[in-house]
Coordinates of C-alpha atoms in Angstrom, one line a residue:
M1 CA 123.5 73.6 84.8
K2 CA 124.9 72.3 81.5
K3 CA 124.1 75.6 79.8
K4 CA 126.3 77.4 82.4
Q5 CA 129.1 75.0 81.7
I6 CA 129.7 74.4 85.4
K7 CA 131.7 71.3 86.1
I8 CA 130.3 69.8 89.3
K9 CA 131.6 66.9 91.4
A10 CA 129.1 65.5 93.9
I11 CA 130.5 64.0 97.1
I12 CA 128.1 61.8 99.0
L13 CA 128.8 61.1 102.7
A14 CA 127.6 57.5 103.2
G15 CA 129.1 57.1 106.7
T16 CA 129.4 53.7 108.2
R17 CA 127.4 51.2 110.3
D18 CA 126.2 52.4 113.6
F19 CA 127.1 49.8 116.3
G20 CA 125.1 49.5 119.4
R21 CA 122.2 51.9 119.0
C22 CA 120.2 50.1 116.3
P23 CA 120.6 46.4 115.4
I24 CA 119.7 47.0 111.7
A25 CA 122.1 50.0 111.4
S26 CA 124.9 47.9 112.9
K27 CA 124.5 45.4 110.0
M28 CA 123.7 47.8 107.2
P29 CA 124.6 51.5 106.7
L30 CA 121.7 53.9 106.6
A31 CA 122.6 54.8 103.0
M32 CA 121.5 51.3 101.9
W33 CA 118.2 51.4 103.7
P34 CA 115.5 51.1 101.0
L35 CA 113.0 53.9 100.4
V36 CA 110.1 51.7 99.2
D37 CA 111.8 49.9 96.3
K38 CA 115.5 51.1 96.1
P39 CA 118.2 52.2 98.6
I40 CA 118.0 55.9 99.3
V41 CA 121.6 56.4 98.0
E42 CA 120.5 54.9 94.7
K43 CA 117.6 57.3 94.5
L44 CA 120.0 60.2 95.3
L45 CA 122.3 59.1 92.5
T46 CA 119.3 59.1 90.1
R47 CA 118.4 62.7 91.2
L48 CA 122.0 63.9 90.7
T49 CA 122.0 62.3 87.2
E50 CA 118.8 64.1 86.4
N51 CA 120.4 67.4 87.3
G52 CA 123.3 66.8 84.9
I53 CA 125.9 65.8 87.6
E54 CA 128.0 62.9 86.2
D55 CA 131.0 62.7 88.5
T56 CA 130.1 61.3 92.0
Y57 CA 132.3 60.2 94.9
I58 CA 130.9 58.2 97.7
C59 CA 132.8 58.5 101.0
C60 CA 132.4 55.6 103.4
N61 CA 134.3 54.1 106.3
G62 CA 134.9 50.4 105.6
D63 CA 131.7 49.6 103.8
S64 CA 132.6 50.4 100.2
S65 CA 132.3 46.8 99.1
M66 CA 128.8 46.5 100.5
L67 CA 127.8 49.7 98.8
Q68 CA 129.4 48.7 95.5
K69 CA 127.5 45.5 95.5
S70 CA 124.2 47.2 96.1
L71 CA 124.9 49.8 93.4
S72 CA 126.4 47.5 90.8
E73 CA 123.7 48.4 88.2
V74 CA 123.6 52.2 88.5
Y75 CA 123.0 54.0 85.2
G76 CA 126.6 53.9 83.9
M77 CA 127.5 57.2 85.6
N78 CA 131.0 57.8 86.9
V79 CA 130.7 56.7 90.5
K80 CA 133.9 56.3 92.6
F81 CA 134.2 55.1 96.2
L82 CA 136.5 56.6 98.8
D83 CA 137.0 54.1 101.6
E84 CA 138.5 56.1 104.4
P85 CA 140.4 53.9 106.9
F86 CA 140.2 56.7 109.4
P87 CA 137.6 59.5 109.7
A88 CA 138.6 62.3 107.4
G89 CA 135.9 64.8 108.3
T90 CA 133.5 66.5 106.0
A91 CA 136.2 68.9 104.7
G92 CA 138.7 66.0 104.5
C93 CA 136.3 64.2 102.1
I94 CA 136.3 67.2 99.8
R95 CA 140.1 67.2 99.8
D96 CA 140.3 63.5 99.0
A97 CA 137.7 63.6 96.3
A98 CA 139.3 66.7 94.7
N99 CA 142.6 65.0 94.3
G100 CA 144.2 68.2 93.0
D101 CA 141.3 69.3 90.8
T102 CA 141.0 73.1 91.3
E103 CA 138.4 73.7 88.6
S104 CA 135.3 71.9 89.7
L105 CA 132.4 73.0 91.9
Y106 CA 131.9 70.6 94.8
L107 CA 128.5 69.6 96.1
L108 CA 128.7 67.8 99.4
I109 CA 125.5 66.0 100.4
H110 CA 124.5 63.4 102.9
A111 CA 123.5 60.0 101.6
T112 CA 120.3 59.9 103.5
F113 CA 119.1 63.3 102.1
L114 CA 116.9 63.1 99.0
P115 CA 116.0 66.5 97.5
C116 CA 112.5 66.7 95.9
F117 CA 113.5 69.8 93.9
D118 CA 115.9 71.0 91.2
I119 CA 119.4 71.1 92.6
A120 CA 120.2 73.8 90.0
K121 CA 118.4 76.3 92.3
I122 CA 121.0 75.7 95.0
I123 CA 123.8 76.2 92.6
I124 CA 122.3 79.4 91.1
Q125 CA 121.7 80.9 94.5
H126 CA 125.3 80.0 95.5
K127 CA 126.6 81.9 92.4
N128 CA 124.3 84.9 93.0
D129 CA 125.6 85.2 96.5
V130 CA 129.2 85.2 95.2
A131 CA 129.9 82.8 98.0
E132 CA 132.9 80.5 98.2
L133 CA 131.1 78.2 100.6
S134 CA 127.3 77.8 100.9
V135 CA 125.8 75.9 103.8
V136 CA 122.3 74.6 102.9
L137 CA 120.0 74.2 105.9
A138 CA 116.7 72.3 106.0
E139 CA 114.1 72.6 108.7
N140 CA 114.3 69.7 111.0
T141 CA 111.6 70.8 113.5
A142 CA 109.7 74.0 114.1
E143 CA 112.7 75.4 116.1
S144 CA 115.8 73.7 114.6
W145 CA 117.6 73.4 111.3
Q146 CA 120.0 70.7 110.1
T147 CA 122.8 71.0 107.6
V148 CA 122.1 68.8 104.5
M149 CA 124.3 70.1 101.8
H150 CA 127.4 72.2 101.1
V151 CA 128.3 74.0 97.9
C152 CA 132.1 74.7 97.7
E153 CA 134.2 76.6 95.3
P154 CA 137.6 75.0 94.6
T155 CA 139.3 77.8 96.5
V156 CA 138.2 76.2 99.8
L157 CA 140.9 73.6 99.2
D158 CA 143.5 76.3 100.2
F159 CA 142.2 76.1 103.8
I160 CA 142.1 72.3 104.1
P161 CA 145.2 70.5 105.4
A162 CA 146.8 68.0 103.1
V163 CA 146.4 65.1 105.6
G164 CA 144.3 64.3 108.6
Y165 CA 140.9 64.9 109.9
F166 CA 139.2 68.3 109.0
D167 CA 135.6 69.3 109.6
I168 CA 133.7 72.0 107.8
K169 CA 131.9 73.3 110.8
E170 CA 134.7 73.2 113.3
G171 CA 137.7 73.8 110.9
L172 CA 137.0 75.1 107.5
I173 CA 134.4 77.8 108.2
P174 CA 136.4 79.3 111.1
A175 CA 139.5 79.3 108.9
M176 CA 137.7 81.0 106.0
V177 CA 136.1 83.6 108.2
R178 CA 139.4 84.5 109.8
H179 CA 140.8 85.2 106.3
G180 CA 137.7 87.3 105.2
R181 CA 136.3 84.7 102.8
T182 CA 132.6 84.6 102.0
V183 CA 130.4 82.0 103.6
R184 CA 126.7 82.0 103.1
A185 CA 123.7 80.1 104.4
Q186 CA 120.7 78.9 102.3
R187 CA 117.5 77.8 103.9
L188 CA 115.4 75.3 102.0
S189 CA 111.7 75.9 101.5
E190 CA 111.2 73.0 99.1
K191 CA 110.3 69.4 100.1
F192 CA 112.9 66.9 100.9
I193 CA 113.3 63.4 102.3
S194 CA 115.9 62.8 105.1
F195 CA 116.4 60.4 108.0
H196 CA 119.2 59.6 110.5
D197 CA 117.7 56.8 112.6
R198 CA 114.9 54.3 112.7
D199 CA 112.2 56.8 113.8
S200 CA 113.0 59.4 111.2
Y201 CA 113.2 56.6 108.6
I202 CA 109.6 55.6 109.3
R203 CA 108.5 59.3 109.3
S204 CA 110.2 59.9 106.0
L205 CA 108.2 57.1 104.4
D206 CA 105.0 59.1 104.8
K207 CA 106.6 62.1 103.2
Y208 CA 107.9 60.1 100.3
L209 CA 104.5 58.6 99.6
Q210 CA 103.2 62.1 99.1
T211 CA 105.9 63.1 96.5
A212 CA 105.0 63.4 92.8
E213 CA 107.7 60.9 91.8
F214 CA 106.4 58.1 94.0
P215 CA 103.5 56.8 91.9
Q216 CA 105.6 57.1 88.7
S217 CA 108.3 54.8 90.2
F218 CA 106.1 51.7 89.7
G219 CA 105.5 50.1 86.3
D220 CA 102.7 48.2 84.7
D221 CA 103.1 45.3 87.2
F222 CA 101.5 47.4 89.9
V223 CA 97.9 48.5 90.3
R224 CA 96.5 51.4 92.4
D225 CA 93.4 51.0 94.5
N226 CA 92.7 54.3 96.3
S227 CA 95.6 54.7 98.7
V228 CA 97.0 51.2 98.2
I229 CA 99.6 50.4 95.6
R230 CA 100.1 46.7 95.1
A231 CA 101.9 44.4 92.7
K232 CA 99.7 42.2 90.6
S233 CA 101.4 39.2 92.1
A234 CA 100.5 40.3 95.7
Y235 CA 97.7 38.4 97.4
I236 CA 95.2 40.0 99.8
A237 CA 92.8 37.6 101.6
P238 CA 89.1 38.6 101.3
T239 CA 88.8 39.2 105.1
A240 CA 92.0 41.3 105.3
R241 CA 91.6 45.0 105.8
I242 CA 93.9 47.9 104.7
F243 CA 93.7 51.5 105.9
G244 CA 95.9 54.4 104.8
K245 CA 98.8 54.5 102.4
V246 CA 100.2 51.0 101.9
V247 CA 102.6 49.6 99.3
L248 CA 102.6 45.8 98.7
R249 CA 105.4 44.6 96.5
D250 CA 105.9 41.4 94.5
N251 CA 104.6 38.1 95.9
V252 CA 103.3 39.6 99.2
R253 CA 100.7 37.7 101.1
I254 CA 98.2 39.3 103.5
E255 CA 96.4 36.4 105.2
D256 CA 92.9 36.2 106.6
D257 CA 91.8 38.9 109.2
A258 CA 95.1 40.7 109.0
V259 CA 94.9 44.5 109.3
L260 CA 97.4 47.0 107.9
F261 CA 97.4 50.7 109.0
G262 CA 99.5 53.0 106.8
S263 CA 101.9 54.3 106.1
C264 CA 103.3 50.9 105.5
V265 CA 105.5 49.1 103.0
I266 CA 105.6 45.3 102.7
G267 CA 108.6 44.1 100.8
N268 CA 109.1 41.4 98.2
N269 CA 108.1 37.8 99.2
S270 CA 106.9 38.9 102.6
C271 CA 103.9 37.5 104.5
V272 CA 101.6 38.9 107.2
G273 CA 100.0 36.1 109.1
K274 CA 96.4 35.5 110.1
G275 CA 94.9 38.0 112.5
S276 CA 98.1 40.1 112.7
I277 CA 98.1 43.9 112.9
V278 CA 100.8 46.0 111.3
T279 CA 100.8 49.8 112.0
G280 CA 103.1 52.4 110.6
S281 CA 106.0 49.9 109.9
I282 CA 108.4 49.2 107.1
I283 CA 108.8 45.5 106.3
W284 CA 111.8 44.6 104.0
D285 CA 112.1 41.6 101.7
N286 CA 111.5 37.9 102.6
V287 CA 110.0 38.6 106.0
K288 CA 107.5 36.3 107.6
I289 CA 105.2 37.6 110.3
G290 CA 103.4 34.9 112.2
D291 CA 99.7 34.7 113.2
N292 CA 98.1 37.1 115.7
C293 CA 101.1 39.4 115.9
C294 CA 101.1 43.1 116.7
I295 CA 103.8 45.2 114.9
K296 CA 103.8 49.0 115.5
N297 CA 106.3 51.6 114.3
C298 CA 108.9 49.0 113.5
V299 CA 111.5 48.3 110.8
I300 CA 112.0 44.6 110.1
A301 CA 115.1 43.7 108.2
N302 CA 115.4 41.1 105.4
K303 CA 114.7 37.4 106.1
A304 CA 113.4 38.1 109.7
A305 CA 110.9 35.6 111.0
I306 CA 108.4 36.9 113.7
P307 CA 106.9 34.0 115.7
D308 CA 103.2 33.8 116.4
N309 CA 101.6 36.0 119.1
S310 CA 104.5 38.3 119.1
V311 CA 104.3 42.0 120.1
F312 CA 106.9 44.5 118.9
E313 CA 106.7 48.3 119.1
N314 CA 109.2 50.9 118.2
Q315 CA 111.9 48.4 117.4
G316 CA 114.4 47.6 114.7
I317 CA 114.2 43.8 114.2
T318 CA 116.9 41.8 112.4
W319 CA 116.2 38.2 113.3
A320 CA 113.3 37.6 115.7
K321 CA 113.5 33.8 115.7
Q322 CA 116.0 34.0 118.6
Y323 CA 113.4 35.5 120.8
F324 CA 111.0 32.8 120.1
R325 CA 113.7 30.2 120.8
M326 CA 114.4 31.8 124.2
Y327 CA 110.7 31.9 125.1
T328 CA 110.4 28.2 124.1
D329 CA 113.4 27.3 126.2
I330 CA 111.9 29.1 129.3
K331 CA 108.7 27.1 128.9
K332 CA 110.6 23.8 128.5
F333 CA 112.7 24.6 131.6
A334 CA 109.6 25.3 133.7
V335 CA 108.0 22.0 132.6
R336 CA 111.2 20.1 133.4
M337 CA 111.3 21.6 136.9
E338 CA 107.6 20.8 137.5
D339 CA 108.0 17.2 136.3
Q340 CA 111.0 16.4 138.4
G341 CA 109.7 18.0 141.5
V342 CA 111.7 19.9 144.1
Q343 CA 111.1 17.3 146.8
K344 CA 112.8 14.6 144.8
L345 CA 115.8 16.8 144.2
H346 CA 115.9 17.6 147.9
E347 CA 116.0 13.9 148.8
F348 CA 118.5 13.2 146.1
S349 CA 120.8 15.9 147.5
R350 CA 121.1 14.1 150.9
K351 CA 122.6 11.0 149.3
P352 CA 126.3 10.6 148.6
F353 CA 127.2 12.1 145.2
P354 CA 130.1 10.4 143.4
K355 CA 132.4 12.6 141.5
H356 CA 132.0 10.7 138.2
V357 CA 128.3 11.2 138.4
A358 CA 128.8 14.9 139.0
I359 CA 131.1 15.1 136.0
I360 CA 128.6 13.4 133.7
S361 CA 125.8 15.5 135.0
A362 CA 127.9 18.7 134.5
I363 CA 128.6 17.7 130.9
L364 CA 124.9 17.0 130.2
L365 CA 123.8 20.2 131.8
L366 CA 126.5 22.1 130.0
A367 CA 125.3 20.8 126.7
A368 CA 121.7 21.8 127.6
F369 CA 122.9 25.2 128.8
L370 CA 124.8 25.9 125.6
W371 CA 121.8 24.8 123.5
S372 CA 119.4 27.0 125.5
Y373 CA 121.7 30.1 125.5
L374 CA 123.0 29.6 122.0
P375 CA 121.3 32.8 120.7
S376 CA 122.7 34.9 123.5
I377 CA 126.2 33.4 123.0
Q378 CA 126.0 34.1 119.2
E379 CA 125.0 37.7 119.9
L380 CA 127.9 38.0 122.4
S381 CA 130.3 36.6 119.9
Q382 CA 129.2 39.1 117.2
I383 CA 129.7 42.0 119.7
W384 CA 133.2 40.7 120.5
M385 CA 134.1 40.4 116.8
K386 CA 132.6 43.6 115.6
S387 CA 133.2 46.0 118.6
D388 CA 136.7 47.1 119.3
E389 CA 135.7 48.4 122.7
Y390 CA 134.5 45.1 124.0
S391 CA 136.5 42.6 122.0
S392 CA 138.5 41.8 125.1
G393 CA 135.4 40.0 126.5
L394 CA 136.3 37.1 124.2
L395 CA 139.4 36.3 126.3
V396 CA 137.5 36.3 129.6
P397 CA 136.2 32.7 129.5
F398 CA 139.6 31.3 128.5
L399 CA 141.4 33.3 131.1
G400 CA 138.9 32.1 133.7
V401 CA 139.4 28.4 132.7
Y402 CA 143.2 29.0 133.1
V403 CA 142.8 30.4 136.6
L404 CA 140.6 27.4 137.4
W405 CA 143.3 25.0 136.1
T406 CA 145.9 26.7 138.3
R407 CA 143.7 26.2 141.4
R408 CA 142.8 22.6 140.6
S409 CA 144.7 21.2 143.6
K410 CA 142.3 23.0 146.0
F411 CA 139.4 21.0 144.7
S412 CA 140.8 17.6 145.2
D413 CA 139.6 17.2 148.7
A414 CA 136.4 19.2 148.4
Q415 CA 133.2 17.4 148.9
I416 CA 130.7 17.5 146.1
K417 CA 127.2 18.0 147.5
P418 CA 124.5 19.6 145.3
S419 CA 122.7 22.6 146.9
L420 CA 119.1 23.5 146.4
Y421 CA 120.0 27.2 146.5
G422 CA 121.3 26.8 143.0
L423 CA 117.6 26.5 141.9
F424 CA 116.8 30.0 143.2
I425 CA 119.8 31.5 141.3
L426 CA 118.6 29.7 138.2
A427 CA 115.1 31.0 138.7
L428 CA 116.6 34.5 139.1
A429 CA 118.5 34.0 135.8
E430 CA 115.4 32.9 133.9
A431 CA 113.5 35.8 135.3
M432 CA 116.1 38.2 134.1
R433 CA 116.2 36.5 130.8
H434 CA 112.4 36.6 130.4
F435 CA 112.4 40.3 131.4
G436 CA 115.0 41.1 128.8
L437 CA 113.1 39.0 126.2
F438 CA 109.7 40.7 126.9
F439 CA 111.0 44.3 127.2
M440 CA 113.7 43.8 124.5
Y441 CA 116.7 44.5 126.8
G442 CA 119.5 42.6 125.3
S443 CA 121.8 43.5 128.2
A444 CA 119.5 41.8 130.7
Q445 CA 119.5 38.6 128.5
R446 CA 123.3 38.6 128.3
L447 CA 123.6 39.2 132.0
S448 CA 121.4 36.3 132.8
L449 CA 123.9 34.0 131.1
V450 CA 126.5 34.6 133.8
V451 CA 123.9 34.4 136.6
A452 CA 122.8 31.0 135.2
I453 CA 126.4 29.8 135.4
F454 CA 126.4 30.8 139.1
G455 CA 123.3 28.7 139.6
F456 CA 124.6 25.6 137.8
V457 CA 127.8 25.6 139.8
L458 CA 126.0 25.9 143.1
L459 CA 123.4 23.3 142.1
L460 CA 125.8 20.7 140.9
F461 CA 128.8 21.1 143.2
G462 CA 127.5 22.6 146.4
T463 CA 128.5 25.5 148.6
K464 CA 132.1 24.5 149.3
I465 CA 133.2 24.4 145.7
F466 CA 131.1 27.4 144.9
A467 CA 132.9 29.4 147.5
K468 CA 136.3 28.4 146.1
V469 CA 135.4 29.5 142.5
F470 CA 133.3 32.5 143.5
T471 CA 136.0 35.0 142.4
I472 CA 136.4 33.3 139.1
L473 CA 132.6 33.5 138.5
I474 CA 132.6 37.2 139.3
F475 CA 135.4 37.6 136.8
L476 CA 133.0 36.3 134.1
F477 CA 130.9 39.5 134.3
L478 CA 133.7 41.3 132.5
M479 CA 132.8 39.5 129.3
I480 CA 129.4 41.1 129.2
P481 CA 129.2 44.5 127.5
P482 CA 127.4 47.3 129.4
P483 CA 123.9 48.4 128.3
N484 CA 123.7 50.8 125.3
R485 CA 122.7 53.7 127.5
V486 CA 125.8 53.3 129.6
H487 CA 127.9 53.1 126.5
A488 CA 126.3 56.2 125.1
A489 CA 126.6 58.1 128.4
V490 CA 130.4 57.5 128.8
T491 CA 131.6 57.7 125.1
L492 CA 131.5 61.5 124.6
P493 CA 132.8 62.5 128.0
L494 CA 135.7 60.1 127.5
Q495 CA 136.4 61.5 124.1
E496 CA 136.5 65.0 125.5
L497 CA 138.7 63.9 128.4
A498 CA 141.1 62.2 126.0
T499 CA 141.3 65.4 123.9
R500 CA 141.9 67.7 126.9
S501 CA 144.5 65.4 128.4
A502 CA 146.4 65.2 125.1
V503 CA 146.4 69.0 124.8
F504 CA 147.6 69.3 128.4
C505 CA 150.6 66.9 127.6
H506 CA 151.5 69.0 124.5
E507 CA 151.3 72.2 126.6
M508 CA 153.6 70.7 129.2
L509 CA 156.1 69.9 126.4
G510 CA 156.0 73.6 125.4
M511 CA 154.3 73.0 122.0
Q512 CA 152.0 75.4 120.3
V513 CA 148.6 73.8 120.5
F514 CA 144.9 74.7 120.8
R515 CA 141.7 72.7 120.8
E516 CA 138.5 73.1 118.7
G517 CA 136.0 70.6 119.9
N518 CA 137.7 67.2 119.5
V519 CA 140.3 68.5 117.0
I520 CA 143.8 69.3 118.1
H521 CA 145.7 72.0 116.1
L522 CA 149.4 71.2 116.7
N523 CA 152.1 73.1 114.9
G524 CA 149.9 74.0 112.1
S525 CA 148.4 70.5 111.6
A526 CA 145.0 69.3 112.6
V527 CA 144.6 66.0 114.4
A528 CA 141.1 64.7 115.2
I529 CA 140.4 62.6 118.2
A530 CA 137.8 60.2 116.9
E531 CA 135.2 58.5 119.1
A532 CA 137.2 55.2 118.8
C533 CA 140.2 56.9 120.4
N534 CA 138.3 57.9 123.6
G535 CA 140.1 55.2 125.7
L536 CA 137.2 52.9 126.3
R537 CA 138.9 50.1 124.3
M538 CA 142.0 50.3 126.6
A539 CA 139.9 50.6 129.7
T540 CA 137.9 47.4 129.0
A541 CA 141.1 45.5 128.0
F542 CA 143.1 46.7 131.1
L543 CA 140.2 45.9 133.4
V544 CA 140.3 42.3 132.1
I545 CA 144.0 42.0 132.4
A546 CA 144.1 43.6 135.9
A547 CA 141.4 41.3 137.2
W548 CA 143.2 38.3 135.8
V549 CA 146.4 39.4 137.5
T550 CA 144.6 39.7 140.8
L551 CA 143.2 36.2 140.5
L552 CA 146.6 34.7 139.8
A553 CA 148.5 36.7 142.5
S554 CA 148.8 35.5 146.1
R555 CA 148.1 38.9 147.7
P556 CA 146.0 40.3 150.5
W557 CA 142.5 41.2 149.4
W558 CA 143.1 45.0 149.8
Q559 CA 146.1 44.9 147.5
K560 CA 144.1 43.0 144.9
G561 CA 141.3 45.5 145.2
L562 CA 143.7 48.5 144.7
V563 CA 145.3 46.8 141.7
F564 CA 141.9 46.2 140.0
L565 CA 140.7 49.8 140.8
S566 CA 143.9 51.3 139.4
A567 CA 143.3 49.7 136.0
L568 CA 140.9 52.4 134.9
P569 CA 143.2 55.4 135.6
I570 CA 146.2 53.4 134.2
A571 CA 144.2 52.9 131.0
L572 CA 143.3 56.6 130.7
V573 CA 146.9 57.6 131.3
C574 CA 148.2 55.2 128.7
N575 CA 145.6 56.4 126.2
T576 CA 146.6 60.0 126.8
I577 CA 150.3 59.1 126.2
R578 CA 149.3 57.3 123.0
L579 CA 147.2 60.2 121.7
A580 CA 149.9 62.8 122.5
L581 CA 152.6 60.8 120.8
T582 CA 150.4 60.0 117.8
A583 CA 149.5 63.6 117.3
I584 CA 153.2 64.6 117.4
A585 CA 154.0 61.8 115.0
F586 CA 151.3 62.9 112.6
T587 CA 153.0 66.3 112.4
R588 CA 156.3 64.7 111.5
I589 CA 155.4 61.9 109.1
S590 CA 153.3 61.9 106.0
G591 CA 151.5 59.2 104.0
P592 CA 148.5 57.1 105.0
R593 CA 150.6 53.9 105.3
W594 CA 153.0 55.4 107.9
E595 CA 150.1 57.1 109.8
T596 CA 148.2 53.8 109.9
L597 CA 151.3 51.9 111.0
F598 CA 152.1 54.3 113.8
H599 CA 148.5 54.6 114.9
D600 CA 148.1 50.8 115.3
F601 CA 151.6 50.3 116.8
G602 CA 150.9 53.0 119.4
G603 CA 147.9 51.1 120.6
Y604 CA 149.7 47.8 120.9
A605 CA 152.7 49.4 122.6
M606 CA 150.4 50.6 125.5
M607 CA 149.7 47.1 126.7
P608 CA 153.3 46.4 127.9
L609 CA 153.3 49.9 129.4
A610 CA 150.1 49.2 131.4
L611 CA 151.3 45.8 132.6
G612 CA 154.6 47.5 133.7
M613 CA 152.6 50.0 135.7
I614 CA 150.6 47.2 137.4
F615 CA 153.7 45.2 138.2
F616 CA 155.3 48.4 139.5
E617 CA 152.3 48.8 141.8
I618 CA 152.7 45.3 143.1
W619 CA 156.5 45.9 143.6
L620 CA 155.6 49.0 145.5
F621 CA 153.3 47.1 147.8
D622 CA 156.1 44.7 148.7
R623 CA 158.4 47.6 149.7
L624 CA 155.8 49.5 151.7
T625 CA 154.3 46.5 153.6
V626 CA 155.8 43.7 155.7
E627 CA 154.2 40.4 156.0
R628 CA 153.2 39.5 159.6
K629 CA 154.6 36.2 160.8
D630 CA 153.7 34.4 164.0
A631 CA 156.8 34.4 166.2
K632 CA 157.6 31.4 168.4
P633 CA 158.5 32.2 172.0
Q634 CA 162.2 31.9 172.7
I635 CA 164.1 31.7 176.0
I636 CA 166.5 34.6 176.1
Y637 CA 167.5 34.2 179.8
R638 CA 167.5 31.3 182.2
T639 CA 168.5 31.1 185.9
L640 CA 170.0 27.9 187.1
S641 CA 169.8 26.8 190.7
M642 CA 172.5 24.5 192.0
N643 CA 172.0 22.2 194.9
S644 CA 174.8 22.4 197.3

């Protein structure tokens, strides 16, 4: 490539963390996942340098500092980071990286794609095709192909809008075809490494171990014994057995009777306990696997600790000590219940129960409850802090306590009498928790937290108080995020609905608009409706607010029910209004600062609008209904008889 004097800029799409679907990907972008010894993006940079490409731009969404830290010692090549506050699209990344440069050839490549061939072949084929845009396809399966690279001439910049989201597939290619420009496709026949999730990451390991560069990436500190490559500092017990392709890095310990089935990689300072079996898994650094464990097709992140006798299959594990702690808590709870005896508790419940004793018992049980459910509470807090869709769950406990405080006068005369039925609810909560623990359903574990609160209230305070706070306890379910499957099932339909409804509003206003996927073309400008703008964030927040209003309001139950059910359509209507106004604003204003300001302000402004709709609904109920009052009989006519 240097001989042809072609100036090439490489643009690497690093993406962002993937919340919800994989616990490891939610903490670390896929671009930083190690391929045996180094992150795949670092290996990609090495490959680009070997092909004479010196200028590289890495596009990411909010994780540039994390990537810069991991790539702080890369080769002295010219690496720049483009931290996009909003999704710019694949074509938008080309525009931002070009920054007015109309002379370079642009090579767009995904960070998790590692070519095992000379990239010059792609460039030469692109020039031979006399193409302005080449789409490089790699065989994903026997019947499908995936796009892994794009080669773009600087003339493509003429078809990319100056601001906003713009995608190559949905925007750039159709625009070029309409103007008669040349777009070609190249199909790769050479080997490559690529992954997009945990399963494909494990499969890519086997392909990488077969590449020619793999054995050469290790120095003199490693020795090769058939299909096993191990560091000289690694320890393998005499009774341990290893089958298949396995890499043991520095200071690894494989204890007695442990069995490894390749392809496997055991990271630095990691340990596989006695009698444990590891099959087709990737173990990162500083991981401790306990004794008699079975690990199959898993990825275990840095510093994870797997307790003894654990079984994990097809999982991404970030910190397994919490599961061990939950299991230990379940066993301790069962032992306590057996020692105390149900009969003693039944006799105790018949005696008078002073309020101060109930308060002290509640405090002690609350402390035990918080200690037992600490891992679940920490997981919930992380979801609230990191997920915009479910951050409103953080307010639910505090709003519930406020409602309880407003109703405190109703509890003054209520008799405190413990109820044995609370034990059954606690048993149900522990069963749900154990089910989620064993089958790795985090949603079941989080749900058991609220069910356990039901059981504690009934056990300590009895049925009368439980009935008075029942609606507040139901309100607590709103702090629990739905299962990942539910989230994935509603996200894309809501995104499409938001796009269609915004386009409908623009058409009603008489504006020239058309839709391509989730991209709105309005008056010559392209505005992308990202997944984060699908309205789910507003829906969850408005459901919490509507439920809180119904708890505070003194209304008939049917009015409260209608107010709560109306929260979802109100949220979707407000989101449509926000998207329509934001799209119009993006066609009138320019500059990322003003776009960000208007985008954020539009979201905050919808909360008063939604509350106004709810209060209007309550006002409408007052005008349409009349409260029934018991009328006292009145004498309207009386006959007097006079004695003569």
